[in-house]
Amino acid sequence: MKLVKVAVLATDPITRAGAVSLLGTRPELRVLPEDTASAADVVLVMEEHVTDRVLSRVKELALESDRMTGPDLVIVADHFRESDLMTAIECGVVAILPRRETGGAELVSAVLAAGDGTASLPPRLQGALLSQVQRMRRDVLEPNGLTLSGLASRECDVLRLVAEGYGTEEIASKLCYSERTVKNVLYGLMTRCGLNNRAHAVAYALRAGAI
């Protein structure tokens, strides 16, 4: 059984004490002190309103830890602004639950799910996130020739053909590029992303969902 380290952040001390007591009864959870939250696997944030002050604490937590290995955050709140959603996700928030509708069993399940890498957003926020991503792609990425993966559109075009087994000359012919341009596109991508070779670049693009 995987042991999930969890920390609880809450402005109201009674709310925090109740959550700590509940989570502490579970053998698969280990509750950490609030001041060591950055070392947790999951951080549970319980508030009535996710205010600018609460969001600042979430940002601080993200800065204190490595985003790749730092804690995932579960927010339990009745009031969460849709405009803060992208920022929250960038800081490691993987689940947002309505406080009034979340009992003890749901709270434990959300923490365990986050510890297992599962994300959960209410339908309203899922729709808001999709709209924000589409807006970012339309207004920011596409005008600059980028995709959601962070790869330029022509990098994706080249890698797609590399993945299909084409060589430099064939790729250049299909895309109406010079061979030098194809080589420069691949070299620039591999240098920027720390990739070892073309196969590594293709694997990277596949994992990112770019091709």
Short mmCIF file of C-alpha atoms in Angstrom, two decimals:
data_model
loop_
_atom_site.label_atom_id
_atom_site.label_comp_id
_atom_site.label_asym_id
_atom_site.label_seq_id
_atom_site.Cartn_x
_atom_site.Cartn_y
_atom_site.Cartn_z
CA MET A 1 0.00 0.00 0.00
CA LYS A 2 1.41 3.36 -1.05
CA LEU A 3 1.77 5.85 1.80
CA VAL A 4 0.59 9.32 0.75
CA LYS A 5 2.06 12.26 2.63
CA VAL A 6 -0.51 15.04 2.99
CA ALA A 7 -0.49 18.54 4.48
CA VAL A 8 -3.54 20.67 5.25
CA LEU A 9 -3.72 24.43 4.71
CA ALA A 10 -6.71 26.36 6.05
CA THR A 11 -7.21 29.88 7.38
CA ASP A 12 -9.75 28.65 9.93
CA PRO A 13 -7.94 26.63 12.64
CA ILE A 14 -11.06 24.59 13.45
CA THR A 15 -11.43 23.55 9.81
CA ARG A 16 -7.77 22.58 9.67
CA ALA A 17 -7.93 20.61 12.93
CA GLY A 18 -10.98 18.69 11.71
CA ALA A 19 -9.33 17.78 8.41
CA VAL A 20 -6.07 16.75 10.13
CA SER A 21 -8.02 14.57 12.57
CA LEU A 22 -9.98 12.91 9.76
CA LEU A 23 -6.99 12.24 7.52
CA GLY A 24 -4.89 11.07 10.46
CA THR A 25 -7.20 8.10 11.01
CA ARG A 26 -6.33 6.62 7.62
CA PRO A 27 -3.39 4.17 7.58
CA GLU A 28 -2.58 5.01 3.96
CA LEU A 29 -2.12 8.71 4.80
CA ARG A 30 0.59 10.44 6.76
CA VAL A 31 -0.25 14.00 7.83
CA LEU A 32 2.68 16.44 7.76
CA PRO A 33 2.95 19.75 9.66
CA GLU A 34 1.78 22.80 7.74
CA ASP A 35 5.28 24.29 7.60
CA THR A 36 6.56 21.23 5.70
CA ALA A 37 3.80 21.29 3.07
CA SER A 38 6.31 21.46 0.21
CA ALA A 39 7.52 17.96 1.17
CA ALA A 40 4.03 16.45 0.92
CA ASP A 41 2.67 14.38 -1.95
CA VAL A 42 -0.68 16.15 -1.67
CA VAL A 43 -1.64 19.47 -0.10
CA LEU A 44 -5.27 19.94 0.88
CA VAL A 45 -6.39 23.58 0.80
CA MET A 46 -9.69 24.20 2.60
CA GLU A 47 -11.30 27.64 2.38
CA GLU A 48 -14.74 29.14 1.92
CA HIS A 49 -13.41 31.60 -0.66
CA VAL A 50 -10.24 31.21 -2.74
CA THR A 51 -9.08 34.80 -2.34
CA ASP A 52 -5.98 36.49 -3.73
CA ARG A 53 -4.28 35.76 -0.42
CA VAL A 54 -5.06 32.05 -0.66
CA LEU A 55 -3.90 31.96 -4.27
CA SER A 56 -0.66 33.70 -3.26
CA ARG A 57 -0.01 30.92 -0.74
CA VAL A 58 -0.60 28.35 -3.48
CA LYS A 59 1.90 30.19 -5.71
CA GLU A 60 4.44 30.33 -2.87
CA LEU A 61 4.09 26.60 -2.38
CA ALA A 62 4.76 26.02 -6.08
CA LEU A 63 7.90 28.16 -5.85
CA GLU A 64 9.11 26.29 -2.78
CA SER A 65 9.04 22.94 -4.58
CA ASP A 66 9.98 21.40 -7.90
CA ARG A 67 6.84 21.42 -10.07
CA MET A 68 7.75 18.04 -11.54
CA THR A 69 8.10 16.34 -8.14
CA GLY A 70 6.33 18.80 -5.85
CA PRO A 71 2.94 18.24 -4.22
CA ASP A 72 -0.35 18.06 -6.06
CA LEU A 73 -2.99 20.35 -4.57
CA VAL A 74 -6.63 19.65 -3.79
CA ILE A 75 -8.75 22.75 -3.20
CA VAL A 76 -12.02 22.46 -1.27
CA ALA A 77 -13.95 25.73 -1.50
CA ASP A 78 -17.41 27.06 -2.27
CA HIS A 79 -16.19 30.10 -4.19
CA PHE A 80 -13.50 29.79 -6.85
CA ARG A 81 -13.04 32.33 -9.65
CA GLU A 82 -12.87 30.86 -13.13
CA SER A 83 -10.28 33.50 -14.05
CA ASP A 84 -7.87 31.92 -11.53
CA LEU A 85 -8.20 28.40 -12.94
CA MET A 86 -5.21 28.40 -15.28
CA THR A 87 -2.95 29.88 -12.60
CA ALA A 88 -4.11 27.29 -10.09
CA ILE A 89 -3.41 24.40 -12.46
CA GLU A 90 0.04 25.79 -13.28
CA CYS A 91 0.74 25.76 -9.53
CA GLY A 92 -0.15 22.08 -9.24
CA VAL A 93 -3.89 22.07 -8.43
CA VAL A 94 -5.36 18.78 -9.65
CA ALA A 95 -8.79 18.82 -7.99
CA ILE A 96 -11.32 21.45 -6.95
CA LEU A 97 -14.28 20.34 -4.85
CA PRO A 98 -17.33 22.28 -3.61
CA ARG A 99 -16.97 22.57 0.16
CA ARG A 100 -20.66 22.30 1.03
CA GLU A 101 -21.03 19.07 -0.93
CA THR A 102 -17.83 17.39 0.24
CA GLY A 103 -18.07 15.06 3.22
CA GLY A 104 -15.34 13.14 4.98
CA ALA A 105 -15.41 10.17 2.60
CA GLU A 106 -15.22 12.43 -0.47
CA LEU A 107 -12.35 14.37 1.11
CA VAL A 108 -10.30 11.23 1.75
CA SER A 109 -11.08 9.90 -1.74
CA ALA A 110 -9.95 13.16 -3.34
CA VAL A 111 -6.64 13.13 -1.45
CA LEU A 112 -5.97 9.49 -2.33
CA ALA A 113 -6.89 10.09 -5.97
CA ALA A 114 -4.53 13.08 -6.14
CA GLY A 115 -1.80 10.96 -4.58
CA ASP A 116 -2.39 8.45 -7.36
CA GLY A 117 -2.13 11.12 -10.05
CA THR A 118 -5.84 11.55 -10.79
CA ALA A 119 -7.30 14.99 -11.52
CA SER A 120 -10.89 16.07 -10.86
CA LEU A 121 -12.67 19.29 -11.77
CA PRO A 122 -16.40 20.12 -11.61
CA PRO A 123 -18.10 20.25 -15.04
CA ARG A 124 -18.42 24.05 -14.83
CA LEU A 125 -14.66 24.48 -14.34
CA GLN A 126 -13.85 21.85 -16.98
CA GLY A 127 -15.78 23.96 -19.47
CA ALA A 128 -14.05 27.13 -18.29
CA LEU A 129 -10.62 25.50 -18.62
CA LEU A 130 -11.37 24.30 -22.14
CA SER A 131 -12.48 27.80 -23.12
CA GLN A 132 -9.31 29.34 -21.67
CA VAL A 133 -7.08 26.83 -23.45
CA GLN A 134 -8.87 27.44 -26.75
CA ARG A 135 -8.55 31.19 -26.26
CA MET A 136 -4.82 30.89 -25.50
CA ARG A 137 -4.28 28.75 -28.59
CA ARG A 138 -6.23 31.15 -30.81
CA ASP A 139 -4.91 34.46 -29.46
CA VAL A 140 -1.36 33.61 -28.35
CA LEU A 141 0.01 30.36 -29.74
CA GLU A 142 -1.28 30.16 -33.31
CA PRO A 143 -0.32 33.77 -34.24
CA ASN A 144 3.25 32.88 -33.18
CA GLY A 145 3.32 29.52 -34.96
CA LEU A 146 3.22 27.50 -31.74
CA THR A 147 1.10 24.60 -30.50
CA LEU A 148 -0.16 23.68 -27.03
CA SER A 149 2.85 21.38 -26.63
CA GLY A 150 5.21 24.35 -26.92
CA LEU A 151 6.55 23.06 -30.24
CA ALA A 152 6.39 25.23 -33.32
CA SER A 153 3.99 24.05 -36.00
CA ARG A 154 6.80 23.40 -38.46
CA GLU A 155 8.66 21.37 -35.81
CA CYS A 156 5.56 19.20 -35.52
CA ASP A 157 5.37 18.87 -39.31
CA VAL A 158 8.99 17.72 -39.53
CA LEU A 159 8.73 15.33 -36.57
CA ARG A 160 5.55 13.79 -37.95
CA LEU A 161 7.43 12.82 -41.11
CA VAL A 162 10.48 11.63 -39.15
CA ALA A 163 8.12 9.38 -37.18
CA GLU A 164 6.82 7.97 -40.47
CA GLY A 165 10.36 6.98 -41.44
CA TYR A 166 11.23 9.68 -43.98
CA GLY A 167 14.80 10.94 -44.33
CA THR A 168 15.97 14.54 -44.54
CA GLU A 169 15.77 14.77 -48.34
CA GLU A 170 12.25 13.32 -48.46
CA ILE A 171 11.03 15.58 -45.65
CA ALA A 172 12.44 18.62 -47.42
CA SER A 173 10.67 17.63 -50.63
CA LYS A 174 7.31 17.00 -48.95
CA LEU A 175 7.36 20.26 -46.98
CA CYS A 176 8.98 22.36 -49.71
CA TYR A 177 11.89 23.18 -47.39
CA SER A 178 15.59 23.02 -48.11
CA GLU A 179 17.46 20.12 -46.51
CA ARG A 180 19.38 22.68 -44.47
CA THR A 181 16.11 24.05 -43.07
CA VAL A 182 14.98 20.57 -42.03
CA LYS A 183 18.29 19.95 -40.28
CA ASN A 184 18.13 23.35 -38.57
CA VAL A 185 14.58 22.71 -37.35
CA LEU A 186 15.60 19.40 -35.82
CA TYR A 187 18.84 20.75 -34.36
CA GLY A 188 17.06 23.73 -32.80
CA LEU A 189 14.40 21.51 -31.25
CA MET A 190 16.88 18.97 -29.88
CA THR A 191 19.11 21.70 -28.44
CA ARG A 192 16.22 23.58 -26.83
CA CYS A 193 14.63 20.50 -25.30
CA GLY A 194 17.81 18.59 -24.42
CA LEU A 195 17.07 15.70 -26.79
CA ASN A 196 19.76 13.27 -27.92
CA ASN A 197 18.68 12.31 -31.43
CA ARG A 198 15.76 12.14 -33.84
CA ALA A 199 14.22 9.11 -32.14
CA HIS A 200 14.35 10.93 -28.82
CA ALA A 201 12.73 13.97 -30.44
CA VAL A 202 9.90 11.85 -31.84
CA ALA A 203 9.32 10.21 -28.45
CA TYR A 204 9.23 13.64 -26.82
CA ALA A 205 6.66 14.93 -29.30
CA LEU A 206 4.51 11.82 -28.89
CA ARG A 207 4.47 12.17 -25.10
CA ALA A 208 3.54 15.83 -25.46
CA GLY A 209 0.68 14.91 -27.79
CA ALA A 210 2.16 17.09 -30.54
CA ILE A 211 2.13 14.40 -33.22
#
